[in-house]
Amino acid sequence: ETAVFQTPNYHVTQVGNEVSFNCKQTLGHDTMYWYKQDSKKLLKIMFSYNNKQLIVNETVPRRFSPQSSDKAHLNLRIKSVEPEDSAVYLCASSWEGNTLYFGAGTRLSVL
Amino acid sequence: AQSVTQPDARVTVSEGASLQLRCKYSYSGTPYLFWYVQYPRQGLQLLLKYYSGDPVVQGVNGFEAEFIKSNSSFHLRKASVHWSDSAVYFCAVSLPNTNKVVFGTGTRLQVLP
């Protein structure tokens, strides 16, 4: 049963545009994450957000920013997309950093 | 720094054969250990996890894994695979009381009918 919801499923855009992805979890978890998965299936943590504390992977470009209204929502904004941003973006949640529950992902294609 | 190594990028087996997917981690203490599976066009799903206790843990769909501390390994096993097990499998490590999870590079399993 899906408990982490991501929208949209797919998004196609052009270089330089701004995009925003949404994520909502209904599990009552205290921590949410954004991962980037490339074409080789490699997973890279981008952000984690716990009790309003944001932990940023220092390798993430500044055009990426997380946005959270409450602990059940963590959106991802990309200010000006570039070709290398094409990937699947996976949202996840956990309770105290234990088992991760993932959404189905948002596939971004940058033309 | 902690790391997770999955040495086999691809594994191909015939339906009904036994399976072992390898995972080794690097961490000075005893981390939490996980195996996740990713089916096409889906997110990752938990197969099994180890926190403490019995080093052999059972998961869903007949999967199990054994934690061997002396070898820093957490290999995934299944006695008899089904074609529907074809997917990408990820080993992951989490440090206790942190929000940090490190994933391996994944092993793509193909089960031939």
XYZ file of C-alpha atoms in Angstrom:
224
model
C 0.000 0.000 0.000
C 1.468 3.327 -1.070
C 2.026 5.731 1.793
C 4.475 8.140 0.174
C 2.903 10.032 -2.685
C 4.828 11.887 -5.357
C 3.541 14.131 -8.109
C 3.971 14.355 -11.011
C 5.038 10.914 -12.248
C 6.809 12.413 -15.246
C 7.893 15.886 -16.243
C 9.481 17.078 -19.466
C 10.929 20.564 -19.602
C 13.549 22.690 -21.288
C 16.881 23.920 -20.038
C 16.557 26.985 -17.830
C 12.989 26.378 -16.694
C 11.903 26.086 -13.083
C 10.262 22.880 -11.883
C 8.699 21.762 -8.654
C 7.977 18.264 -7.402
C 5.664 17.366 -4.566
C 5.909 14.694 -1.902
C 3.542 13.776 0.884
C 3.749 10.967 3.431
C 0.847 9.614 5.491
C 2.906 7.452 7.836
C 3.443 9.976 10.609
C 7.197 9.793 10.108
C 9.517 12.475 11.438
C 12.074 12.561 8.638
C 11.758 12.987 4.891
C 14.358 12.696 2.157
C 14.979 13.420 -1.475
C 17.184 11.065 -3.471
C 18.360 11.395 -7.059
C 18.609 8.187 -9.070
C 20.573 8.341 -12.308
C 20.269 6.220 -15.426
C 22.592 3.599 -13.911
C 20.288 3.306 -10.879
C 22.811 4.944 -8.547
C 21.126 6.582 -5.570
C 22.408 9.848 -4.209
C 20.993 11.558 -1.124
C 20.161 15.185 -1.755
C 18.396 16.360 1.391
C 16.983 15.105 4.625
C 14.539 17.109 6.728
C 13.816 16.301 10.356
C 11.882 18.467 12.811
C 12.625 21.507 10.722
C 16.302 20.677 10.581
C 17.580 20.515 7.052
C 20.633 18.472 6.236
C 21.996 19.180 2.818
C 24.354 17.053 0.824
C 27.112 19.524 0.087
C 27.496 18.266 -3.469
C 23.966 19.306 -4.426
C 23.952 22.388 -6.699
C 22.378 25.498 -5.243
C 19.643 25.562 -7.881
C 18.024 22.725 -5.913
C 16.028 23.647 -2.821
C 13.670 21.683 -0.568
C 10.440 23.229 0.669
C 8.458 21.959 3.633
C 5.192 23.229 5.095
C 4.947 20.513 7.749
C 6.535 17.180 8.574
C 4.254 15.327 6.146
C 5.309 17.336 3.090
C 8.667 17.891 1.466
C 8.716 19.409 -1.994
C 11.694 19.869 -4.289
C 12.273 22.934 -6.416
C 14.839 23.284 -9.181
C 15.305 26.915 -10.099
C 16.880 26.585 -13.520
C 17.171 23.040 -14.788
C 20.194 21.751 -16.671
C 20.566 18.632 -18.849
C 22.374 16.714 -16.094
C 19.306 17.084 -13.893
C 17.522 14.455 -15.982
C 16.946 11.606 -13.546
C 14.374 9.993 -11.300
C 13.783 11.862 -8.059
C 12.712 9.652 -5.194
C 11.091 10.914 -2.049
C 11.248 8.831 1.118
C 10.308 9.037 4.772
C 11.387 7.292 7.942
C 10.931 7.279 11.693
C 14.141 8.205 13.485
C 16.282 7.291 10.498
C 15.311 3.652 10.325
C 13.444 1.894 7.517
C 12.885 4.120 4.511
C 9.551 4.164 2.711
C 9.779 5.401 -0.849
C 7.409 6.995 -3.272
C 7.213 5.808 -6.872
C 9.427 8.631 -8.073
C 9.240 11.566 -10.468
C 11.057 11.110 -13.757
C 12.480 14.379 -15.076
C 13.598 14.816 -18.656
C 15.408 18.021 -19.566
C 15.545 18.766 -23.279
C 33.373 7.025 6.229
C 30.822 4.289 5.944
C 30.376 2.621 2.560
C 28.459 -0.237 1.005
C 29.828 -2.454 -1.750
C 27.752 -4.625 -4.019
C 30.388 -6.232 -6.240
C 28.016 -7.711 -8.803
C 26.332 -5.187 -11.067
C 24.329 -7.901 -12.840
C 23.340 -11.446 -11.918
C 21.499 -13.840 -14.203
C 19.988 -17.080 -12.947
C 17.429 -19.553 -14.197
C 14.030 -19.835 -12.604
C 14.088 -22.297 -9.711
C 17.802 -21.826 -9.047
C 19.179 -20.585 -5.756
C 20.432 -17.029 -5.423
C 22.976 -15.083 -3.443
C 23.507 -11.347 -3.870
C 26.573 -10.040 -2.122
C 26.910 -7.004 0.100
C 29.812 -5.792 2.197
C 29.903 -2.673 4.310
C 32.540 -0.572 5.913
C 31.751 0.775 9.371
C 33.553 0.406 12.689
C 30.452 -0.381 14.746
C 27.353 -2.434 14.037
C 25.038 -0.521 11.772
C 21.466 -1.227 10.830
C 21.417 -3.250 7.599
C 18.768 -3.366 4.910
C 17.944 -4.914 1.587
C 15.571 -3.078 -0.721
C 14.150 -4.129 -4.083
C 13.168 -1.854 -6.961
C 10.841 -3.126 -9.659
C 10.636 -1.257 -12.973
C 9.119 2.233 -12.739
C 8.627 1.932 -8.983
C 10.293 3.196 -5.844
C 12.341 1.015 -3.525
C 10.578 -1.436 -1.217
C 11.987 -3.005 1.931
C 12.784 -6.722 1.687
C 14.300 -7.203 5.117
C 16.331 -5.503 7.821
C 18.746 -6.352 10.595
C 19.069 -4.361 13.796
C 20.343 -6.932 16.312
C 19.830 -10.488 17.547
C 19.601 -13.526 15.289
C 22.042 -12.871 12.425
C 19.783 -14.622 9.922
C 16.783 -12.483 9.111
C 13.773 -13.482 7.092
C 12.133 -11.150 4.645
C 9.265 -11.079 2.229
C 8.805 -13.478 -0.700
C 11.187 -16.110 0.684
C 14.249 -13.881 0.901
C 16.660 -14.047 3.810
C 19.989 -12.469 4.677
C 22.771 -13.314 7.073
C 24.787 -10.762 9.014
C 28.381 -11.916 9.437
C 30.147 -9.366 11.598
C 33.618 -10.843 11.176
C 33.292 -10.456 7.417
C 31.324 -7.184 7.437
C 28.857 -8.840 5.097
C 25.104 -9.014 4.714
C 24.437 -11.260 1.728
C 20.920 -11.800 0.435
C 19.736 -15.327 -0.374
C 16.764 -17.113 -1.829
C 16.429 -20.859 -2.200
C 14.430 -20.828 -5.438
C 13.908 -17.728 -7.569
C 10.869 -16.896 -9.651
C 10.808 -14.864 -12.864
C 8.955 -12.122 -10.953
C 12.048 -11.620 -8.768
C 13.718 -9.845 -11.685
C 14.490 -6.386 -10.343
C 17.287 -4.239 -8.944
C 18.362 -5.036 -5.392
C 20.010 -2.516 -3.103
C 21.902 -3.131 0.096
C 21.892 -0.220 2.554
C 23.470 0.740 5.845
C 22.185 3.131 8.460
C 24.042 4.444 11.469
C 22.010 4.007 14.670
C 20.397 7.214 15.957
C 21.181 9.159 12.817
C 19.196 9.989 9.717
C 21.984 8.898 7.429
C 21.443 5.944 5.079
C 24.062 4.833 2.567
C 23.092 2.675 -0.389
C 25.162 0.295 -2.459
C 25.277 0.616 -6.225
C 22.626 -2.047 -6.734
C 22.575 -5.483 -8.374
C 20.319 -6.048 -11.344
C 18.855 -9.563 -11.158
C 17.519 -11.231 -14.259
C 15.664 -14.501 -13.849
C 15.385 -16.534 -17.023
C 12.192 -18.556 -17.463
